[in-house]
Amino acid sequence: QQQVKQSPQSLIVQKGGISIINCAYENTAFDYFPWYQQFPGKGPALLIAIRPDVSEKKEGRFTISFNKSAKQFSLHIMDSQPGDSATYFCAASYRYNQGGKLIFGQGTELSVKP
Amino acid sequence: GAVVSQHPSWVICKSGTSVKIECRSLDFQATTMFWYRQFPKQSLMLMATSNEGSKATYEQGVEKDKFLINHASLTLSTLTVTSAHPEDSSFYICSALGTGDDIQYFGAGTRLSVL
């Protein structure tokens, strides 16, 4: 129930294309769903996050779609650029029961080809 | 955004020695800090949660006597790897949670190599 399952493990997209990464969770007590971007040898950086009371959130080229009934959420990167090549992690947390502890997905290695 | 500074970024040590890693929140007070371990091409594995002024809470399977965590102030948490061995070689990352905030801000990580 604590798991967050992420797919695909790796993704290759042409420059200008759309990158889509999916995550699924079991625990309905989760109330915060962030996405992190990590470059090699660096710590993760928050990209965008959503709460379960909204179905979509957009920030620039990045959009989170959230389906509460299916317990799934996804990250869409529009107009993907070579600079977006990194590893992306979805995560989930329930602040008040677990003090904000994040449960991470397995990660997706994105490569955007020029 | 908030900044979390982690030091050192890379450390090499001999087997049997202890290594201390510092995690500082530079422009906000962090009531809670987290320590993660990450192996190459794998996800982040939570090691422990530390709250200022209290003992850290360790995840199952993490040796608390091996990985000593101290959170002495609202801006500083330290992780000490005691009697390090080659199998402790990994990428260690800290994060900090602001008061009344959901966002975890991560440090840049520390690569530990034990010879």
Coordinates of N, CA and C in Angstrom, one line a residue:
Chain A
Q1 N 0.8 -1.2 0.0 CA 0.0 0.0 0.0 C 0.9 1.3 0.0
Q2 N 2.1 1.1 0.4 CA 3.0 2.3 0.4 C 3.6 2.5 -0.9
Q3 N 3.5 1.7 -1.9 CA 4.2 1.8 -3.1 C 3.6 2.8 -4.0
V4 N 4.5 3.4 -4.8 CA 4.1 4.2 -6.0 C 4.8 3.6 -7.2
K5 N 4.0 3.2 -8.1 CA 4.6 2.5 -9.3 C 4.7 3.4 -10.5
Q6 N 5.8 3.5 -11.0 CA 6.1 4.5 -12.1 C 6.5 3.8 -13.4
S7 N 6.0 4.3 -14.5 CA 6.4 3.7 -15.8 C 6.4 4.8 -16.9
P8 N 7.2 4.7 -17.9 CA 8.1 3.6 -18.2 C 9.4 3.8 -17.4
Q9 N 10.3 2.8 -17.5 CA 11.6 2.9 -16.8 C 12.5 3.9 -17.6
S10 N 12.4 3.9 -18.9 CA 13.1 4.8 -19.7 C 12.3 5.2 -20.9
L11 N 12.6 6.4 -21.5 CA 11.8 7.0 -22.5 C 12.7 7.8 -23.4
I12 N 12.5 7.6 -24.7 CA 13.2 8.3 -25.7 C 12.2 9.1 -26.5
V13 N 12.4 10.4 -26.6 CA 11.5 11.3 -27.3 C 12.3 12.2 -28.2
Q14 N 11.7 12.5 -29.4 CA 12.3 13.5 -30.3 C 12.1 14.9 -29.8
K15 N 13.0 15.7 -30.1 CA 12.9 17.2 -29.7 C 11.6 17.7 -30.3
G16 N 10.8 18.4 -29.4 CA 9.5 18.9 -29.9 C 8.4 18.0 -29.6
G17 N 8.6 16.8 -29.2 CA 7.6 15.8 -28.9 C 7.1 15.9 -27.5
I18 N 6.1 15.1 -27.2 CA 5.5 15.1 -25.9 C 6.0 13.9 -25.1
S19 N 6.5 14.1 -23.9 CA 7.0 13.1 -23.0 C 5.9 12.8 -22.0
I20 N 5.5 11.5 -21.8 CA 4.5 11.2 -20.8 C 5.0 10.1 -19.9
I21 N 4.9 10.4 -18.6 CA 5.3 9.5 -17.6 C 4.2 9.2 -16.6
N22 N 3.9 8.0 -16.3 CA 2.8 7.6 -15.5 C 3.1 7.1 -14.1
C23 N 2.3 7.3 -13.2 CA 2.4 6.8 -11.8 C 1.1 6.3 -11.3
A24 N 1.1 5.3 -10.5 CA -0.1 4.7 -9.8 C 0.2 4.5 -8.4
Y25 N -0.8 4.7 -7.5 CA -0.6 4.5 -6.1 C -1.8 3.7 -5.6
E26 N -1.6 3.2 -4.4 CA -2.7 2.4 -3.7 C -3.3 3.1 -2.5
N27 N -2.5 3.8 -1.8 CA -3.0 4.4 -0.5 C -3.8 5.6 -0.8
T28 N -5.1 5.6 -0.5 CA -6.0 6.8 -0.8 C -5.7 7.9 0.3
A29 N -4.9 7.6 1.3 CA -4.6 8.7 2.3 C -3.6 9.7 1.7
F30 N -2.9 9.3 0.7 CA -1.9 10.3 0.1 C -2.6 11.6 -0.3
D31 N -2.0 12.7 0.0 CA -2.7 14.0 -0.3 C -1.8 15.0 -1.0
Y32 N -0.7 14.5 -1.4 CA 0.3 15.5 -2.1 C 1.1 14.7 -3.0
F33 N 1.2 15.1 -4.3 CA 1.8 14.3 -5.4 C 2.8 15.2 -6.1
P34 N 4.1 15.2 -5.8 CA 5.0 16.0 -6.5 C 5.8 15.2 -7.6
W35 N 6.3 15.9 -8.5 CA 7.3 15.3 -9.5 C 8.6 16.0 -9.3
Y36 N 9.7 15.2 -9.3 CA 11.0 15.8 -9.2 C 11.8 15.4 -10.4
Q37 N 12.8 16.3 -10.7 CA 13.7 16.1 -11.9 C 15.1 16.0 -11.3
Q38 N 15.8 15.0 -11.7 CA 17.2 14.8 -11.2 C 18.2 14.7 -12.3
F39 N 19.2 15.5 -12.3 CA 20.3 15.4 -13.3 C 21.4 14.5 -12.6
P40 N 22.2 13.9 -13.4 CA 23.3 13.0 -12.9 C 24.1 13.7 -11.8
G41 N 24.3 13.1 -10.7 CA 25.2 13.6 -9.7 C 24.6 14.8 -8.9
K42 N 23.4 15.1 -9.1 CA 22.7 16.2 -8.4 C 21.5 15.7 -7.6
G43 N 21.1 16.5 -6.7 CA 19.9 16.2 -5.9 C 18.6 16.5 -6.7
P44 N 17.5 15.8 -6.3 CA 16.3 16.1 -7.1 C 15.8 17.5 -6.9
A45 N 15.1 18.1 -7.9 CA 14.6 19.4 -7.8 C 13.1 19.3 -8.1
L46 N 12.3 20.0 -7.3 CA 10.8 19.9 -7.5 C 10.5 20.6 -8.8
L47 N 9.6 19.9 -9.6 CA 9.2 20.4 -10.9 C 7.8 20.9 -10.8
I48 N 6.9 20.2 -10.3 CA 5.5 20.5 -10.2 C 4.8 19.6 -9.2
A49 N 3.8 20.0 -8.6 CA 3.1 19.2 -7.6 C 1.6 19.4 -7.7
I50 N 0.8 18.4 -7.2 CA -0.6 18.6 -7.3 C -1.3 18.0 -6.0
R51 N -2.4 18.4 -5.7 CA -3.2 17.9 -4.6 C -4.4 17.2 -5.2
P52 N -5.0 16.2 -4.5 CA -6.1 15.4 -5.1 C -7.4 16.2 -5.3
D53 N -7.5 17.5 -4.9 CA -8.7 18.2 -5.2 C -8.8 18.8 -6.5
V54 N -7.7 18.7 -7.3 CA -7.8 19.2 -8.7 C -7.4 18.1 -9.6
S55 N -7.8 18.1 -10.9 CA -7.5 17.1 -11.8 C -6.4 17.4 -12.8
E56 N -6.0 18.6 -12.8 CA -4.9 19.0 -13.7 C -4.2 20.3 -13.2
K57 N -2.9 20.3 -13.4 CA -2.1 21.5 -13.0 C -1.1 21.7 -14.1
K58 N -1.0 22.9 -14.6 CA 0.0 23.2 -15.7 C 0.9 24.3 -15.2
E59 N 2.2 24.1 -15.5 CA 3.2 25.2 -15.2 C 4.2 25.1 -16.4
G60 N 4.0 26.1 -17.3 CA 4.8 26.2 -18.5 C 4.6 25.0 -19.4
R61 N 5.7 24.3 -19.7 CA 5.6 23.1 -20.6 C 5.2 21.8 -19.8
F62 N 5.1 21.9 -18.5 CA 4.8 20.7 -17.6 C 3.4 20.7 -17.1
T63 N 2.8 19.6 -17.3 CA 1.4 19.4 -16.8 C 1.3 18.1 -16.0
I64 N 0.6 18.2 -14.9 CA 0.2 17.0 -14.2 C -1.3 16.7 -14.4
S65 N -1.6 15.5 -14.8 CA -3.0 15.1 -14.9 C -3.2 14.1 -13.7
F66 N -4.3 14.3 -13.0 CA -4.6 13.5 -11.8 C -5.9 12.8 -11.9
N67 N -6.0 11.5 -11.8 CA -7.2 10.8 -11.8 C -7.4 10.1 -10.4
K68 N -8.2 10.7 -9.6 CA -8.4 10.2 -8.2 C -9.0 8.8 -8.2
S69 N -10.1 8.6 -9.0 CA -10.8 7.4 -9.0 C -9.9 6.2 -9.4
A70 N -9.0 6.5 -10.4 CA -8.1 5.4 -10.9 C -6.8 5.4 -10.0
K71 N -6.6 6.3 -9.2 CA -5.4 6.4 -8.3 C -4.2 6.4 -9.2
Q72 N -4.3 7.3 -10.2 CA -3.1 7.5 -11.1 C -2.9 9.0 -11.4
F73 N -1.6 9.3 -11.7 CA -1.3 10.6 -12.1 C -0.1 10.6 -13.0
S74 N -0.1 11.6 -13.9 CA 0.9 11.5 -14.9 C 1.6 12.9 -15.2
L75 N 2.8 12.9 -15.7 CA 3.5 14.1 -16.0 C 3.6 14.2 -17.6
H76 N 3.2 15.3 -18.1 CA 3.3 15.5 -19.5 C 4.3 16.7 -19.7
I77 N 5.3 16.4 -20.6 CA 6.2 17.5 -20.9 C 6.0 17.8 -22.4
M78 N 5.5 19.0 -22.6 CA 5.2 19.4 -24.0 C 6.5 20.0 -24.6
D79 N 6.5 19.9 -25.9 CA 7.7 20.5 -26.7 C 9.0 20.1 -26.0
S80 N 9.2 18.8 -25.8 CA 10.4 18.3 -25.1 C 11.7 18.8 -25.7
Q81 N 12.6 19.2 -24.9 CA 13.9 19.7 -25.3 C 15.1 18.8 -24.8
P82 N 16.2 18.8 -25.5 CA 17.3 18.1 -25.1 C 17.7 18.4 -23.6
G83 N 17.5 19.6 -23.2 CA 17.8 20.0 -21.8 C 16.9 19.4 -20.8
D84 N 15.8 18.7 -21.3 CA 14.9 18.0 -20.4 C 15.4 16.6 -20.0
S85 N 16.4 16.2 -20.7 CA 17.0 14.9 -20.5 C 17.5 14.7 -19.1
A86 N 16.8 13.9 -18.3 CA 17.1 13.7 -16.9 C 16.3 12.5 -16.4
T87 N 16.4 12.3 -15.1 CA 15.6 11.2 -14.5 C 14.5 11.9 -13.8
Y88 N 13.3 11.4 -14.0 CA 12.1 12.0 -13.3 C 11.5 11.0 -12.3
F89 N 11.2 11.6 -11.2 CA 10.6 10.7 -10.1 C 9.2 11.3 -9.7
C90 N 8.2 10.5 -9.7 CA 7.0 10.9 -9.1 C 7.0 10.5 -7.6
A91 N 6.2 11.1 -6.8 CA 6.2 10.8 -5.4 C 4.8 11.0 -4.8
A92 N 4.6 10.5 -3.6 CA 3.4 10.8 -2.9 C 3.6 10.9 -1.4
S93 N 2.8 11.7 -0.7 CA 3.0 11.8 0.7 C 1.7 12.1 1.4
Y94 N 1.6 11.9 2.7 CA 0.4 12.3 3.5 C 1.0 13.0 4.7
R95 N 0.9 14.3 4.6 CA 1.7 15.1 5.6 C 1.3 14.8 7.0
Y96 N 0.0 14.8 7.3 CA -0.4 14.8 8.7 C -0.2 13.5 9.4
N97 N -0.2 12.4 8.7 CA 0.0 11.1 9.3 C 1.5 10.7 9.3
Q98 N 2.2 11.1 8.4 CA 3.6 10.6 8.3 C 4.6 11.8 8.3
G99 N 4.2 13.0 8.6 CA 5.1 14.1 8.7 C 5.7 14.5 7.4
G100 N 5.0 14.3 6.3 CA 5.5 14.7 5.1 C 6.5 13.7 4.4
K101 N 6.6 12.5 4.9 CA 7.5 11.5 4.3 C 7.0 11.2 2.9
L102 N 8.0 11.3 1.9 CA 7.7 11.1 0.5 C 8.0 9.6 0.2
I103 N 7.0 9.0 -0.6 CA 7.2 7.7 -1.2 C 7.5 7.9 -2.7
F104 N 8.7 7.5 -3.1 CA 9.1 7.8 -4.5 C 8.8 6.6 -5.4
G105 N 8.5 6.9 -6.7 CA 8.4 5.9 -7.7 C 9.8 5.5 -8.1
Q106 N 9.9 4.6 -9.0 CA 11.1 4.0 -9.4 C 12.0 4.8 -10.3
G107 N 11.4 5.9 -10.9 CA 12.1 6.8 -11.7 C 12.0 6.4 -13.2
T108 N 12.1 7.5 -14.0 CA 12.0 7.3 -15.5 C 13.2 8.1 -16.1
E109 N 14.1 7.4 -16.8 CA 15.2 8.1 -17.5 C 14.7 8.6 -18.8
L110 N 14.6 9.9 -19.0 CA 14.1 10.5 -20.2 C 15.3 11.0 -21.0
S111 N 15.3 10.7 -22.3 CA 16.3 11.1 -23.2 C 15.6 11.8 -24.4
V112 N 15.9 13.1 -24.6 CA 15.3 13.8 -25.7 C 16.3 14.0 -26.8
K113 N 16.0 13.4 -28.0 CA 17.0 13.5 -29.1 C 16.8 14.7 -29.9
P114 N 17.9 15.3 -30.3 CA 17.8 16.6 -31.1 C 17.3 16.3 -32.5
Chain B
G1 N 13.2 29.8 -4.9 CA 12.8 28.7 -4.1 C 13.8 28.6 -2.9
A2 N 13.4 27.8 -1.9 CA 14.3 27.6 -0.8 C 15.5 26.8 -1.1
V3 N 16.6 27.1 -0.4 CA 17.9 26.5 -0.7 C 18.3 25.6 0.4
V4 N 18.7 24.4 0.1 CA 19.3 23.5 1.0 C 20.7 23.2 0.6
S5 N 21.6 23.4 1.5 CA 23.1 23.2 1.2 C 23.5 21.9 1.9
Q6 N 24.2 21.1 1.1 CA 24.8 19.9 1.6 C 26.3 19.8 1.4
H7 N 27.0 19.4 2.5 CA 28.4 19.5 2.4 C 29.0 18.3 3.2
P8 N 30.0 17.6 2.6 CA 30.7 17.9 1.4 C 29.9 17.3 0.2
S9 N 30.3 17.6 -1.0 CA 29.7 17.1 -2.2 C 30.3 15.7 -2.5
W10 N 31.5 15.5 -2.1 CA 32.2 14.3 -2.5 C 33.2 14.0 -1.4
V11 N 33.2 12.8 -0.9 CA 34.2 12.4 0.2 C 34.7 11.0 -0.1
I12 N 36.0 10.9 0.1 CA 36.6 9.5 0.0 C 37.2 9.2 1.3
C13 N 37.0 8.1 1.8 CA 37.6 7.7 3.1 C 38.0 6.3 3.2
K14 N 38.8 6.0 4.1 CA 39.3 4.6 4.3 C 38.3 3.8 5.1
S15 N 38.3 2.6 4.9 CA 37.4 1.7 5.6 C 37.7 1.7 7.1
G16 N 36.6 1.8 7.9 CA 36.8 1.9 9.3 C 36.7 3.3 9.9
T17 N 36.8 4.3 9.1 CA 36.7 5.7 9.5 C 35.3 6.2 9.5
S18 N 35.0 7.3 10.2 CA 33.7 7.9 10.2 C 33.6 9.1 9.4
V19 N 32.5 9.4 8.8 CA 32.3 10.5 7.9 C 31.0 11.3 8.3
K20 N 31.2 12.6 8.4 CA 30.0 13.4 8.7 C 29.6 14.2 7.5
I21 N 28.3 14.2 7.3 CA 27.7 15.0 6.2 C 26.7 16.0 6.8
E22 N 26.8 17.3 6.3 CA 26.0 18.3 6.9 C 24.9 18.7 5.9
C23 N 23.8 19.1 6.4 CA 22.6 19.5 5.6 C 22.1 20.8 6.3
R24 N 22.1 21.9 5.5 CA 21.7 23.2 6.1 C 20.6 23.8 5.2
S25 N 19.5 24.3 5.9 CA 18.5 25.1 5.2 C 19.0 26.5 5.3
L26 N 19.2 27.2 4.2 CA 19.9 28.5 4.2 C 18.9 29.6 4.4
D27 N 17.7 29.5 3.9 CA 16.8 30.7 4.0 C 15.5 30.4 4.6
F28 N 15.4 29.3 5.3 CA 14.1 28.9 6.0 C 14.4 28.0 7.1
Q29 N 13.5 27.9 8.0 CA 13.7 27.0 9.1 C 13.0 25.7 8.8
A30 N 13.7 24.6 9.0 CA 13.3 23.3 8.7 C 13.0 22.5 10.0
T31 N 11.7 22.3 10.3 CA 11.4 21.5 11.4 C 11.7 20.0 11.2
T32 N 11.6 19.6 10.0 CA 11.9 18.2 9.7 C 12.8 18.1 8.5
M33 N 13.8 17.2 8.7 CA 14.7 16.9 7.6 C 14.7 15.4 7.4
F34 N 15.0 15.1 6.1 CA 15.0 13.7 5.8 C 16.4 13.3 5.2
W35 N 16.8 12.1 5.4 CA 18.0 11.6 4.8 C 17.7 10.4 3.9
Y36 N 18.3 10.5 2.6 CA 18.0 9.4 1.7 C 19.4 8.8 1.2
R37 N 19.2 7.7 0.7 CA 20.4 7.0 0.0 C 20.0 6.6 -1.4
Q38 N 20.9 6.8 -2.3 CA 20.5 6.4 -3.7 C 21.7 5.7 -4.4
F39 N 21.4 4.5 -4.9 CA 22.3 3.7 -5.7 C 22.2 4.1 -7.1
P40 N 23.2 3.9 -7.9 CA 23.2 4.2 -9.3 C 21.9 3.7 -10.1
K41 N 21.3 4.6 -10.8 CA 20.1 4.2 -11.6 C 19.0 3.7 -10.8
Q42 N 18.9 4.0 -9.5 CA 17.8 3.6 -8.7 C 17.1 4.8 -8.0
S43 N 16.0 4.5 -7.4 CA 15.2 5.6 -6.8 C 15.8 6.0 -5.4
L44 N 15.3 7.0 -4.8 CA 15.7 7.4 -3.5 C 15.1 6.5 -2.4
M45 N 16.0 6.1 -1.5 CA 15.5 5.3 -0.4 C 15.6 6.1 0.9
L46 N 14.5 6.3 1.5 CA 14.5 7.0 2.8 C 15.2 6.2 3.8
M47 N 16.1 6.9 4.5 CA 16.8 6.3 5.6 C 16.2 6.6 6.9
A48 N 16.0 7.9 7.1 CA 15.5 8.4 8.4 C 14.9 9.8 8.3
T49 N 14.0 10.1 9.2 CA 13.4 11.4 9.4 C 13.9 12.0 10.7
S50 N 14.3 13.2 10.6 CA 14.8 13.9 11.8 C 14.0 15.1 12.1
N51 N 13.6 15.3 13.3 CA 12.9 16.5 13.7 C 13.8 17.2 14.8
E52 N 13.8 18.5 14.6 CA 14.7 19.4 15.5 C 14.4 19.1 16.9
G53 N 15.5 18.8 17.7 CA 15.4 18.6 19.1 C 15.0 17.2 19.6
S54 N 14.7 16.3 18.6 CA 14.3 15.0 19.1 C 15.1 13.9 18.3
K55 N 14.9 12.7 18.7 CA 15.7 11.6 18.1 C 15.1 11.3 16.7
A56 N 16.0 10.9 15.8 CA 15.5 10.6 14.5 C 14.7 9.3 14.4
T57 N 13.8 9.2 13.5 CA 13.1 8.0 13.2 C 13.7 7.3 12.0
Y58 N 14.1 6.1 12.2 CA 14.8 5.3 11.2 C 13.8 4.4 10.5
E59 N 14.0 4.2 9.2 CA 13.2 3.3 8.4 C 13.7 1.9 8.7
Q60 N 12.8 1.0 8.5 CA 13.1 -0.4 8.7 C 14.3 -0.9 8.0
G61 N 15.2 -1.6 8.6 CA 16.4 -2.1 8.0 C 17.6 -1.1 8.0
V62 N 17.4 0.1 8.5 CA 18.5 1.1 8.6 C 19.1 1.0 10.0
E63 N 20.4 0.8 10.0 CA 21.1 0.7 11.4 C 21.3 2.0 12.0
K64 N 20.6 2.3 13.1 CA 20.7 3.6 13.7 C 22.1 3.9 14.3
D65 N 22.7 2.8 14.7 CA 24.1 2.9 15.3 C 25.1 3.2 14.2
K66 N 24.8 2.8 13.0 CA 25.7 3.0 11.9 C 25.5 4.4 11.3
F67 N 24.3 4.8 11.2 CA 24.0 6.1 10.6 C 23.4 7.0 11.7
L68 N 24.3 7.8 12.3 CA 23.9 8.7 13.4 C 23.4 10.0 12.8
I69 N 22.2 10.4 13.2 CA 21.6 11.6 12.8 C 21.4 12.6 13.9
N70 N 21.8 13.8 13.7 CA 21.6 14.8 14.7 C 21.0 16.0 14.1
H71 N 19.9 16.5 14.7 CA 19.2 17.7 14.2 C 19.1 18.7 15.3
A72 N 20.3 19.4 15.5 CA 20.5 20.2 16.7 C 19.8 21.6 16.6
S73 N 19.5 22.0 15.3 CA 18.9 23.3 15.2 C 17.9 23.3 14.1
L74 N 17.1 24.4 13.9 CA 16.1 24.4 12.8 C 16.7 24.6 11.4
T75 N 18.0 24.7 11.4 CA 18.7 24.9 10.0 C 19.8 23.9 9.8
L76 N 20.0 22.9 10.7 CA 21.1 22.0 10.5 C 20.8 20.6 11.0
S77 N 21.1 19.7 10.1 CA 21.0 18.3 10.4 C 22.3 17.6 9.9
T78 N 22.8 16.7 10.7 CA 24.0 16.0 10.2 C 23.8 14.5 10.2
L79 N 24.5 13.8 9.3 CA 24.5 12.4 9.2 C 25.9 11.9 9.3
T80 N 26.2 11.1 10.3 CA 27.5 10.5 10.4 C 27.5 9.0 10.1
V81 N 28.3 8.6 9.2 CA 28.4 7.2 8.8 C 29.6 6.7 9.6
T82 N 29.3 5.9 10.6 CA 30.3 5.4 11.5 C 31.0 4.1 11.0
S83 N 32.3 4.0 11.2 CA 33.0 2.8 10.8 C 32.6 2.4 9.4
A84 N 32.8 3.3 8.5 CA 32.4 3.1 7.1 C 33.1 1.9 6.5
H85 N 32.3 1.2 5.6 CA 32.9 0.1 4.9 C 32.5 0.3 3.4
P86 N 33.2 -0.4 2.5 CA 32.9 -0.2 1.1 C 31.5 -0.3 0.7
E87 N 30.7 -1.2 1.4 CA 29.3 -1.3 1.0 C 28.4 -0.1 1.4
D88 N 29.1 0.8 2.2 CA 28.4 2.1 2.5 C 28.5 3.1 1.4
S89 N 29.4 2.8 0.5 CA 29.6 3.8 -0.6 C 28.3 4.0 -1.4
S90 N 27.9 5.2 -1.5 CA 26.6 5.5 -2.1 C 26.5 7.0 -2.3
F91 N 25.3 7.5 -2.8 CA 25.0 8.9 -2.9 C 24.0 9.2 -1.8
Y92 N 24.3 10.1 -0.9 CA 23.5 10.4 0.2 C 22.9 11.8 0.0
I93 N 21.6 11.9 0.1 CA 20.9 13.2 -0.1 C 20.0 13.5 1.0
C94 N 20.0 14.8 1.4 CA 19.2 15.3 2.5 C 18.1 16.1 1.8
S95 N 17.0 16.3 2.6 CA 15.9 17.2 2.2 C 15.4 17.9 3.4
A96 N 14.8 19.0 3.2 CA 14.2 19.8 4.4 C 12.8 20.2 4.1
L97 N 12.0 20.1 5.1 CA 10.6 20.5 5.0 C 10.3 21.7 5.8
G98 N 9.8 22.8 5.2 CA 9.6 24.0 5.9 C 8.4 23.9 6.8
T99 N 8.3 24.7 7.8 CA 7.2 24.8 8.7 C 5.9 25.1 8.0
G100 N 4.9 24.2 8.1 CA 3.6 24.5 7.5 C 3.6 24.3 6.0
D101 N 4.6 23.6 5.5 CA 4.8 23.4 4.1 C 4.8 21.9 3.7
D102 N 4.4 21.6 2.5 CA 4.4 20.3 2.0 C 5.7 20.0 1.1
I103 N 6.4 21.0 0.7 CA 7.4 20.9 -0.2 C 8.7 20.5 0.5
Q104 N 9.3 19.4 -0.1 CA 10.7 19.0 0.4 C 11.7 19.6 -0.6
Y105 N 12.6 20.3 0.0 CA 13.7 20.9 -0.8 C 14.9 20.0 -0.6
F106 N 15.6 19.6 -1.7 CA 16.7 18.7 -1.6 C 18.0 19.4 -1.7
G107 N 19.0 18.8 -1.0 CA 20.4 19.2 -1.2 C 20.9 18.6 -2.5
A108 N 22.2 19.0 -2.8 CA 22.8 18.5 -4.0 C 23.4 17.1 -3.9
G109 N 23.4 16.6 -2.7 CA 23.8 15.2 -2.5 C 25.3 15.1 -2.1
T110 N 25.7 14.0 -1.5 CA 27.1 13.8 -1.2 C 27.4 12.4 -1.7
R111 N 28.5 12.3 -2.5 CA 28.9 11.0 -3.0 C 30.0 10.5 -2.0
L112 N 29.7 9.4 -1.4 CA 30.7 8.8 -0.4 C 31.3 7.6 -1.1
S113 N 32.6 7.6 -1.1 CA 33.4 6.4 -1.6 C 34.3 5.9 -0.5
V114 N 34.1 4.7 -0.1 CA 34.8 4.1 1.0 C 35.8 3.1 0.4
L115 N 37.1 3.3 0.7 CA 38.1 2.4 0.0 C 38.5 1.3 0.9

